Short mmCIF file of C-alpha atoms in Angstrom, two decimals:
data_model
loop_
_atom_site.label_atom_id
_atom_site.label_comp_id
_atom_site.label_asym_id
_atom_site.label_seq_id
_atom_site.Cartn_x
_atom_site.Cartn_y
_atom_site.Cartn_z
CA MET A 1 30.37 -3.19 12.46
CA PRO A 2 28.14 -3.04 15.45
CA SER A 3 28.84 -0.22 18.00
CA GLN A 4 29.41 -2.39 20.89
CA GLN A 5 31.63 -4.71 19.14
CA LEU A 6 33.57 -1.40 17.89
CA LYS A 7 33.94 -0.30 21.39
CA ASP A 8 35.20 -3.45 22.84
CA GLN A 9 37.82 -3.93 20.07
CA THR A 10 38.90 -0.57 20.65
CA THR A 11 39.10 -0.64 24.42
CA ALA A 12 41.42 -3.91 23.91
CA LYS A 13 43.80 -2.53 21.69
CA ILE A 14 43.98 0.91 23.69
CA GLN A 15 44.55 -1.04 26.99
CA HIS A 16 47.08 -3.18 25.24
CA ILE A 17 49.14 0.24 24.20
CA LEU A 18 48.69 1.58 27.50
CA HIS A 19 50.44 -1.04 29.13
CA ILE A 20 53.31 -0.39 27.20
CA LEU A 21 53.47 3.13 27.47
CA GLN A 22 52.76 3.17 31.10
CA GLU A 23 56.53 3.75 31.91
CA LYS A 24 58.09 5.15 29.05
CA ASN A 25 55.85 8.18 28.00
CA PRO A 26 53.46 9.50 30.37
CA TYR A 27 52.80 12.45 27.92
CA ALA A 28 51.52 10.17 25.29
CA LEU A 29 49.81 8.12 27.99
CA SER A 30 47.42 11.05 28.89
CA ALA A 31 46.79 11.65 25.26
CA LEU A 32 45.98 8.23 24.64
CA GLU A 33 43.55 8.15 27.58
CA ASP A 34 41.73 10.96 26.00
CA ILE A 35 41.52 9.49 22.81
CA HIS A 36 40.00 6.55 24.23
CA HIS A 37 37.53 8.51 26.11
CA ASN A 38 36.67 10.44 23.14
CA THR A 39 36.25 6.87 21.05
CA LEU A 40 33.88 5.28 23.91
CA SER A 41 31.75 8.68 23.65
CA LEU A 42 31.41 7.98 19.94
CA CYS A 43 30.47 4.55 20.20
CA ASP A 44 27.81 5.62 22.48
CA ALA A 45 26.56 8.04 20.19
CA LEU A 46 26.81 5.41 17.41
CA ASP A 47 24.90 2.96 19.29
CA LEU A 48 22.04 5.61 20.08
CA LYS A 49 21.86 6.23 16.11
CA GLU A 50 21.56 2.43 15.34
CA LYS A 51 18.88 2.21 17.82
CA GLU A 52 17.10 5.16 16.22
CA ALA A 53 17.39 3.69 12.83
CA ASP A 54 15.85 0.43 14.10
CA ILE A 55 12.92 2.37 15.64
CA LEU A 56 12.57 4.17 12.28
CA ARG A 57 12.19 0.91 10.27
CA SER A 58 10.05 -0.36 12.45
CA HIS A 59 7.67 2.61 12.09
CA LEU A 60 8.38 2.13 8.20
CA HIS A 61 7.12 -1.29 8.02
CA GLU A 62 4.29 -0.44 10.38
CA LYS A 63 3.40 2.60 8.19
CA THR A 64 3.47 0.64 4.67
CA GLN A 65 1.92 -2.71 5.63
CA PHE A 66 -1.20 -4.04 7.70
CA GLY A 67 -1.11 -7.76 8.36
CA PHE A 68 -0.50 -9.19 4.77
CA ILE A 69 -1.60 -6.01 2.79
CA PHE A 70 0.93 -3.54 1.69
CA SER A 71 1.35 -0.48 -0.03
CA LYS A 72 3.56 2.54 -1.12
CA SER A 73 0.43 4.80 -1.52
CA HIS A 74 0.40 7.40 1.04
CA LEU A 75 -3.28 7.46 1.46
CA MET A 76 -3.25 3.49 1.78
CA GLN A 77 -0.67 3.90 4.61
CA LYS A 78 -3.14 6.45 6.35
CA MET A 79 -5.59 3.83 6.00
CA PHE A 80 -3.50 1.42 7.50
CA TRP A 81 -2.77 3.86 10.24
CA MET A 82 -6.71 4.21 10.61
CA ALA A 83 -7.11 0.11 10.51
CA GLU A 84 -4.50 0.26 13.35
CA LYS A 85 -6.70 2.41 15.40
CA TYR A 86 -10.00 0.85 14.72
CA LYS A 87 -8.87 -2.97 15.35
CA GLU A 88 -9.46 -3.04 19.20
CA SER A 89 -12.72 -1.43 18.98
CA ALA A 90 -15.97 -2.99 19.47
CA LEU A 91 -18.01 -0.82 17.17
CA PRO A 92 -18.93 -2.03 13.81
CA LEU A 93 -16.72 -1.37 10.85
CA LEU A 94 -17.39 -0.36 7.19
CA ILE A 95 -14.90 -1.11 4.34
CA LEU A 96 -15.13 0.22 1.18
CA ALA A 97 -13.78 -0.54 -1.86
CA GLU A 98 -14.39 -1.85 -5.74
CA LYS A 99 -14.51 -5.34 -6.60
CA GLY A 100 -10.89 -7.17 -6.49
CA CYS A 101 -9.22 -4.81 -3.89
CA GLY A 102 -9.07 -7.17 -0.79
CA LYS A 103 -11.95 -5.98 1.50
CA GLU A 104 -12.15 -9.48 2.91
CA ALA A 105 -8.52 -9.78 3.23
CA LEU A 106 -8.33 -6.38 5.05
CA ALA A 107 -11.14 -7.30 7.26
CA ARG A 108 -9.33 -10.76 8.39
CA ALA A 109 -6.05 -8.68 9.01
CA VAL A 110 -8.25 -6.28 11.36
CA HIS A 111 -9.35 -9.39 13.14
CA LEU A 112 -6.08 -10.93 13.45
CA LYS A 113 -4.51 -8.17 14.73
CA SER A 114 -6.88 -7.28 17.44
CA ASN A 115 -6.85 -9.20 20.68
CA ARG A 116 -10.08 -11.24 19.78
CA GLN A 117 -9.27 -14.93 20.41
CA GLY A 118 -12.40 -16.08 18.86
CA PRO A 119 -13.05 -17.12 15.05
CA PHE A 120 -13.21 -14.78 11.83
CA LEU A 121 -16.63 -15.98 10.64
CA VAL A 122 -17.97 -14.93 7.00
CA TYR A 123 -22.02 -14.64 6.30
CA ASP A 124 -23.07 -16.23 3.14
CA GLY A 125 -26.65 -15.61 3.75
CA ILE A 126 -27.57 -19.28 4.43
CA GLN A 127 -26.27 -19.69 7.89
CA SER A 128 -28.24 -18.57 10.92
CA LEU A 129 -27.27 -15.52 12.50
CA GLU A 130 -28.14 -16.80 16.03
CA VAL A 131 -25.43 -19.63 15.42
CA LEU A 132 -22.73 -17.17 13.98
CA LEU A 133 -23.15 -14.58 16.77
CA LYS A 134 -22.53 -17.08 19.51
CA PRO A 135 -18.71 -17.47 19.79
CA LYS A 136 -17.16 -14.93 21.94
CA ASP A 137 -14.40 -12.84 20.95
CA SER A 138 -15.15 -13.11 17.10
CA THR A 139 -15.64 -11.15 13.86
CA LEU A 140 -18.60 -11.83 12.03
CA TYR A 141 -18.06 -10.18 8.14
CA PHE A 142 -20.89 -9.36 6.06
CA PRO A 143 -19.60 -8.99 2.04
CA GLU A 144 -20.63 -7.13 -0.44
CA VAL A 145 -23.79 -5.88 1.32
CA SER A 146 -24.96 -3.29 -1.46
CA LEU A 147 -25.40 -6.56 -3.65
CA VAL A 148 -27.59 -8.64 -1.36
CA THR A 149 -31.18 -9.06 -1.53
CA PRO A 150 -33.42 -6.52 0.78
CA GLU A 151 -34.44 -9.39 2.88
CA LYS A 152 -30.50 -10.05 3.79
CA GLN A 153 -30.03 -6.58 4.39
CA LYS A 154 -32.97 -6.59 6.84
CA LYS A 155 -31.49 -9.48 8.63
CA LEU A 156 -28.03 -7.43 8.90
CA LEU A 157 -29.68 -4.73 10.43
CA GLU A 158 -31.29 -6.69 12.77
CA CYS A 159 -27.95 -8.22 13.58
CA LEU A 160 -26.67 -4.64 14.03
CA GLN A 161 -29.35 -3.92 16.64
CA LEU A 162 -28.90 -6.94 18.63
CA ALA A 163 -25.60 -8.12 18.24
CA PRO A 164 -23.61 -9.04 21.65
CA THR A 165 -20.65 -6.91 22.55
CA HIS A 166 -18.40 -9.78 22.24
CA THR A 167 -18.89 -9.99 18.30
CA ARG A 168 -17.31 -7.58 16.23
CA ILE A 169 -19.53 -6.82 12.97
CA ILE A 170 -17.57 -5.79 9.58
CA ILE A 171 -19.50 -5.31 6.52
CA SER A 172 -18.36 -4.37 3.25
CA ALA A 173 -19.39 -2.55 0.05
CA GLN A 174 -18.17 -0.92 -3.33
CA LYS A 175 -19.60 2.34 -2.60
CA SER A 176 -21.29 3.66 0.52
CA ALA A 177 -24.17 5.05 -1.62
CA GLU A 178 -25.54 1.63 -2.21
CA VAL A 179 -25.74 0.43 1.24
CA GLU A 180 -29.12 1.08 2.71
CA ASP A 181 -29.53 4.08 4.90
CA SER A 182 -30.49 2.37 8.07
CA ILE A 183 -27.25 0.32 7.90
CA TYR A 184 -25.19 3.03 6.42
CA HIS A 185 -25.86 5.28 9.53
CA ARG A 186 -25.16 2.35 12.11
CA VAL A 187 -21.46 2.03 10.49
CA ARG A 188 -20.42 5.00 9.11
CA SER A 189 -18.61 6.18 12.34
CA MET A 190 -15.56 3.70 11.21
CA THR A 191 -14.80 3.48 7.54
CA LEU A 192 -11.80 2.28 5.92
CA THR A 193 -11.52 2.77 1.98
CA ILE A 194 -8.99 0.56 -0.25
CA LEU A 195 -7.92 2.35 -3.24
CA PRO A 196 -8.33 0.86 -6.52
CA LEU A 197 -5.11 -0.17 -8.24
CA ARG A 198 -5.11 2.41 -10.91
CA GLU A 199 -4.99 4.90 -8.37
CA ARG A 200 -1.74 3.65 -6.71
CA LYS A 201 0.22 2.31 -9.55
CA GLU A 202 3.26 2.48 -7.58
CA ASP A 203 1.91 -0.81 -6.06
CA ILE A 204 1.59 -2.85 -9.23
CA LEU A 205 5.36 -3.77 -9.60
CA PRO A 206 5.91 -5.07 -5.98
CA LEU A 207 2.69 -7.09 -6.38
CA ILE A 208 3.84 -8.51 -9.33
CA ASP A 209 6.76 -9.65 -7.80
CA THR A 210 4.93 -11.19 -4.80
CA PHE A 211 2.41 -13.25 -7.24
CA VAL A 212 5.74 -14.40 -9.46
CA ARG A 213 7.43 -15.49 -6.08
CA GLU A 214 3.86 -17.23 -4.90
CA PHE A 215 3.08 -19.13 -8.54
CA SER A 216 6.92 -19.99 -8.91
CA GLN A 217 7.54 -23.53 -7.75
CA ASN A 218 11.24 -23.35 -7.84
CA GLU A 219 12.00 -20.76 -5.43
CA LYS A 220 16.09 -20.58 -6.49
CA ASN A 221 15.23 -19.47 -10.32
CA ILE A 222 12.30 -16.87 -10.40
CA SER A 223 10.72 -15.60 -13.45
CA ARG A 224 11.28 -11.74 -14.04
CA PHE A 225 9.74 -9.68 -16.50
CA SER A 226 11.35 -7.22 -18.71
CA SER A 227 11.21 -3.25 -18.28
CA SER A 228 8.91 -3.25 -21.64
CA ALA A 229 6.60 -5.63 -20.06
CA LEU A 230 6.48 -4.20 -16.44
CA THR A 231 5.37 -0.65 -18.27
CA LYS A 232 2.68 -2.28 -20.12
CA PHE A 233 1.58 -3.63 -16.61
CA ALA A 234 1.83 -0.03 -15.20
CA ASP A 235 -0.24 1.53 -18.32
CA TYR A 236 -3.21 -0.89 -17.84
CA SER A 237 -6.33 0.40 -15.74
CA TRP A 238 -6.77 -2.89 -13.90
CA PRO A 239 -10.74 -2.60 -13.59
CA GLY A 240 -10.48 -6.17 -11.62
CA ASN A 241 -7.86 -4.25 -9.26
CA ILE A 242 -5.60 -6.88 -7.40
CA SER A 243 -7.65 -9.81 -8.25
CA GLU A 244 -7.14 -9.29 -11.79
CA LEU A 245 -3.31 -8.99 -11.56
CA LYS A 246 -3.18 -12.10 -9.74
CA LEU A 247 -4.99 -13.82 -12.28
CA GLU A 248 -2.86 -12.58 -15.05
CA ILE A 249 0.40 -12.97 -13.43
CA LYS A 250 -0.86 -16.67 -12.81
CA ARG A 251 -2.18 -17.33 -16.31
CA ILE A 252 1.23 -16.13 -17.78
CA LEU A 253 3.05 -18.25 -15.63
CA ILE A 254 0.95 -21.48 -16.70
CA ASP A 255 1.06 -20.57 -20.31
CA ASN A 256 4.48 -20.14 -20.52
CA PRO A 257 6.09 -23.15 -18.57
CA GLY A 258 9.88 -23.00 -18.23
CA VAL A 259 10.28 -19.32 -19.19
CA LYS A 260 12.39 -17.16 -16.82
CA TYR A 261 12.23 -13.58 -18.59
CA PHE A 262 8.68 -12.42 -19.90
CA SER A 263 8.71 -9.85 -22.72
CA ILE A 264 5.92 -8.19 -24.05
CA GLU A 265 4.94 -10.87 -26.41
CA HIS A 266 4.11 -12.83 -23.20
CA LEU A 267 1.34 -10.53 -22.06
CA PRO A 268 -2.19 -10.77 -23.53
CA GLU A 269 -3.54 -8.41 -25.98
CA LYS A 270 -5.61 -6.59 -23.51
CA ILE A 271 -2.69 -5.34 -21.23
CA ILE A 272 -0.65 -5.02 -24.70
CA GLY A 273 -3.22 -2.89 -26.27
CA ALA A 274 -4.26 -0.74 -23.44
CA SER A 275 -1.41 2.06 -23.70
CA LEU A 276 -1.53 1.43 -27.79
CA LYS A 277 -5.23 1.95 -27.94
CA GLU A 278 -4.68 5.26 -26.18
CA LEU A 279 -1.86 6.54 -28.44
CA PHE A 280 -3.59 5.71 -31.46
CA SER A 281 -6.62 7.71 -30.29
CA ILE A 282 -4.42 10.94 -29.80
CA ILE A 283 -2.85 10.52 -33.33
CA GLN A 284 -6.45 9.79 -34.90
CA ASN A 285 -8.13 12.63 -33.48
CA THR A 286 -5.48 15.23 -34.15
CA GLU A 287 -4.72 16.81 -37.31
CA SER A 288 -0.89 17.81 -36.80
CA LEU A 289 2.28 16.15 -35.47
CA PRO A 290 3.21 18.92 -33.49
CA LYS A 291 -0.24 18.94 -31.68
CA ALA A 292 -0.17 15.06 -31.16
CA MET A 293 3.21 15.31 -29.51
CA GLU A 294 2.14 17.90 -27.39
CA LEU A 295 -0.88 15.78 -26.27
CA LEU A 296 1.44 12.78 -25.71
CA GLU A 297 4.27 14.95 -23.73
CA ARG A 298 1.07 16.30 -21.59
CA LYS A 299 -0.15 12.86 -20.91
CA MET A 300 3.41 11.64 -19.82
CA VAL A 301 3.85 14.35 -17.66
CA LEU A 302 0.74 14.32 -15.91
CA GLU A 303 0.76 10.37 -15.21
CA SER A 304 4.27 10.72 -13.94
CA LEU A 305 3.03 13.31 -11.56
CA MET A 306 0.18 11.31 -10.45
CA LYS A 307 2.63 8.61 -9.78
CA HIS A 308 4.84 10.39 -7.70
CA HIS A 309 1.94 12.55 -5.84
CA TRP A 310 3.66 16.01 -7.31
CA ASN A 311 7.29 14.91 -6.40
CA LYS A 312 9.13 17.10 -8.96
CA SER A 313 12.72 15.43 -8.37
CA LYS A 314 11.20 11.89 -8.78
CA VAL A 315 9.06 13.02 -11.75
CA SER A 316 11.96 14.71 -13.90
CA ARG A 317 14.18 11.62 -12.97
CA GLU A 318 11.70 9.57 -14.69
CA LEU A 319 10.91 11.31 -17.47
CA GLY A 320 14.85 12.36 -18.13
CA ILE A 321 14.40 15.95 -18.11
CA SER A 322 15.81 18.83 -15.62
CA ARG A 323 13.51 20.14 -12.76
CA SER A 324 13.39 23.24 -14.28
CA GLY A 325 12.21 21.52 -17.65
CA LEU A 326 9.64 19.97 -15.96
CA ILE A 327 8.19 23.05 -14.10
CA GLN A 328 8.00 25.03 -17.69
CA LYS A 329 6.05 21.98 -19.07
CA VAL A 330 3.56 22.01 -16.00
CA GLU A 331 3.10 25.66 -16.83
CA LYS A 332 2.89 25.06 -20.60
CA TYR A 333 0.19 22.63 -20.33
CA ASN A 334 -1.67 24.26 -17.60
CA ILE A 335 -1.43 20.99 -14.99
CA ARG A 336 -2.40 21.81 -11.37
CA PRO A 337 -2.61 19.80 -8.38
CA ILE A 338 -6.46 19.82 -8.73
CA HIS A 339 -5.98 17.11 -11.33
CA PHE A 340 -5.22 15.11 -8.74
CA SER A 341 -8.32 15.26 -6.58
CA LYS A 342 -10.00 11.89 -7.95
CA PHE A 343 -12.51 11.51 -5.41
CA SER A 344 -13.81 15.43 -5.76
CA GLU A 345 -16.93 14.49 -7.36
CA THR A 346 -17.60 11.23 -5.44
CA LYS A 347 -17.25 13.22 -2.16
CA ARG A 348 -19.57 16.27 -3.45
CA ARG A 349 -22.34 13.55 -4.08
CA MET A 350 -21.81 11.72 -0.82
CA SER A 351 -21.31 15.24 1.23
CA ALA A 352 -25.32 14.97 2.14
CA ARG A 353 -24.50 11.49 3.64
CA ASN A 354 -21.05 12.56 5.41
CA SER A 355 -22.07 13.85 8.62
CA GLY A 356 -19.54 12.21 11.02
CA PHE A 357 -18.36 10.20 8.33
CA ILE A 358 -14.24 9.04 8.71
CA SER A 359 -12.68 8.36 5.47
CA VAL A 360 -9.28 7.61 4.38
CA ASN A 361 -9.70 10.02 1.38
#
């Protein structure tokens, strides 16, 4: 019950009792007035807590979502915070991500969440840049600049040099090292990096649910996947990232009309075989059963730690072991947080170019 409604009902009931006791029992009357006062104070405190909870919920929503893009990954949430910070700037923005991660979706979200009233325009290498730069309060997006011809990169450089202040330039690439130096040094001050799906597996199940709902014609009877099928989805590396996941969900639904509960048998071979292939590799390359079991156990512990960002309580619950048992296995297999610095090598190679570079990683 909302605190204000509770306060109103309590006040009405106590006033009724006060009227009855007014002449019969003055001591009870005084005690009841104290109770009434304390109840109102508690209601006010409850109201304050409700408002604080609303604020926390709104902050949580802002943190886990930017436009139509959402993620449970703490690194992605940090990127959302950076995107929120960058959205009103007139400076050019660089978006880095592998193919299929949603670079254009992020660029559109930055434009739509800004105060710009003009259009979001995408340069395809054919249109006249002079025409594209004319609309006021617009955003001009250059996709995959690392893959375009040197001639088109030259046009982009001219655009960065001559673009009017009312046009925001956003470019994207798969890797910063593939961007021509003269362009990179003009856009590196504002950089957003989208993690590949294999490094934020906690987003796979929510994305599956989103895509199933998107492709389901009957919203009242949504298809579901078995837990074993969902495990296979989580085990797969998704080299094509979100685009590949979305395409696979669409294919499964189209190829199996009328099915409302999908199991492993409905999944493509590449997804079913991903985890089995790795398991068979462990078995084939190990001479003894105890050694194979140790390698498999280490793999499961390591993957769970990666999934939950070293949160031992969540990992122990997922693996069905005690926290102390988990700690013993971590020590036994010499697993250290260094295993989770997946970007260390990339950062090392880019260090010569990273002066002033802002990244979510």
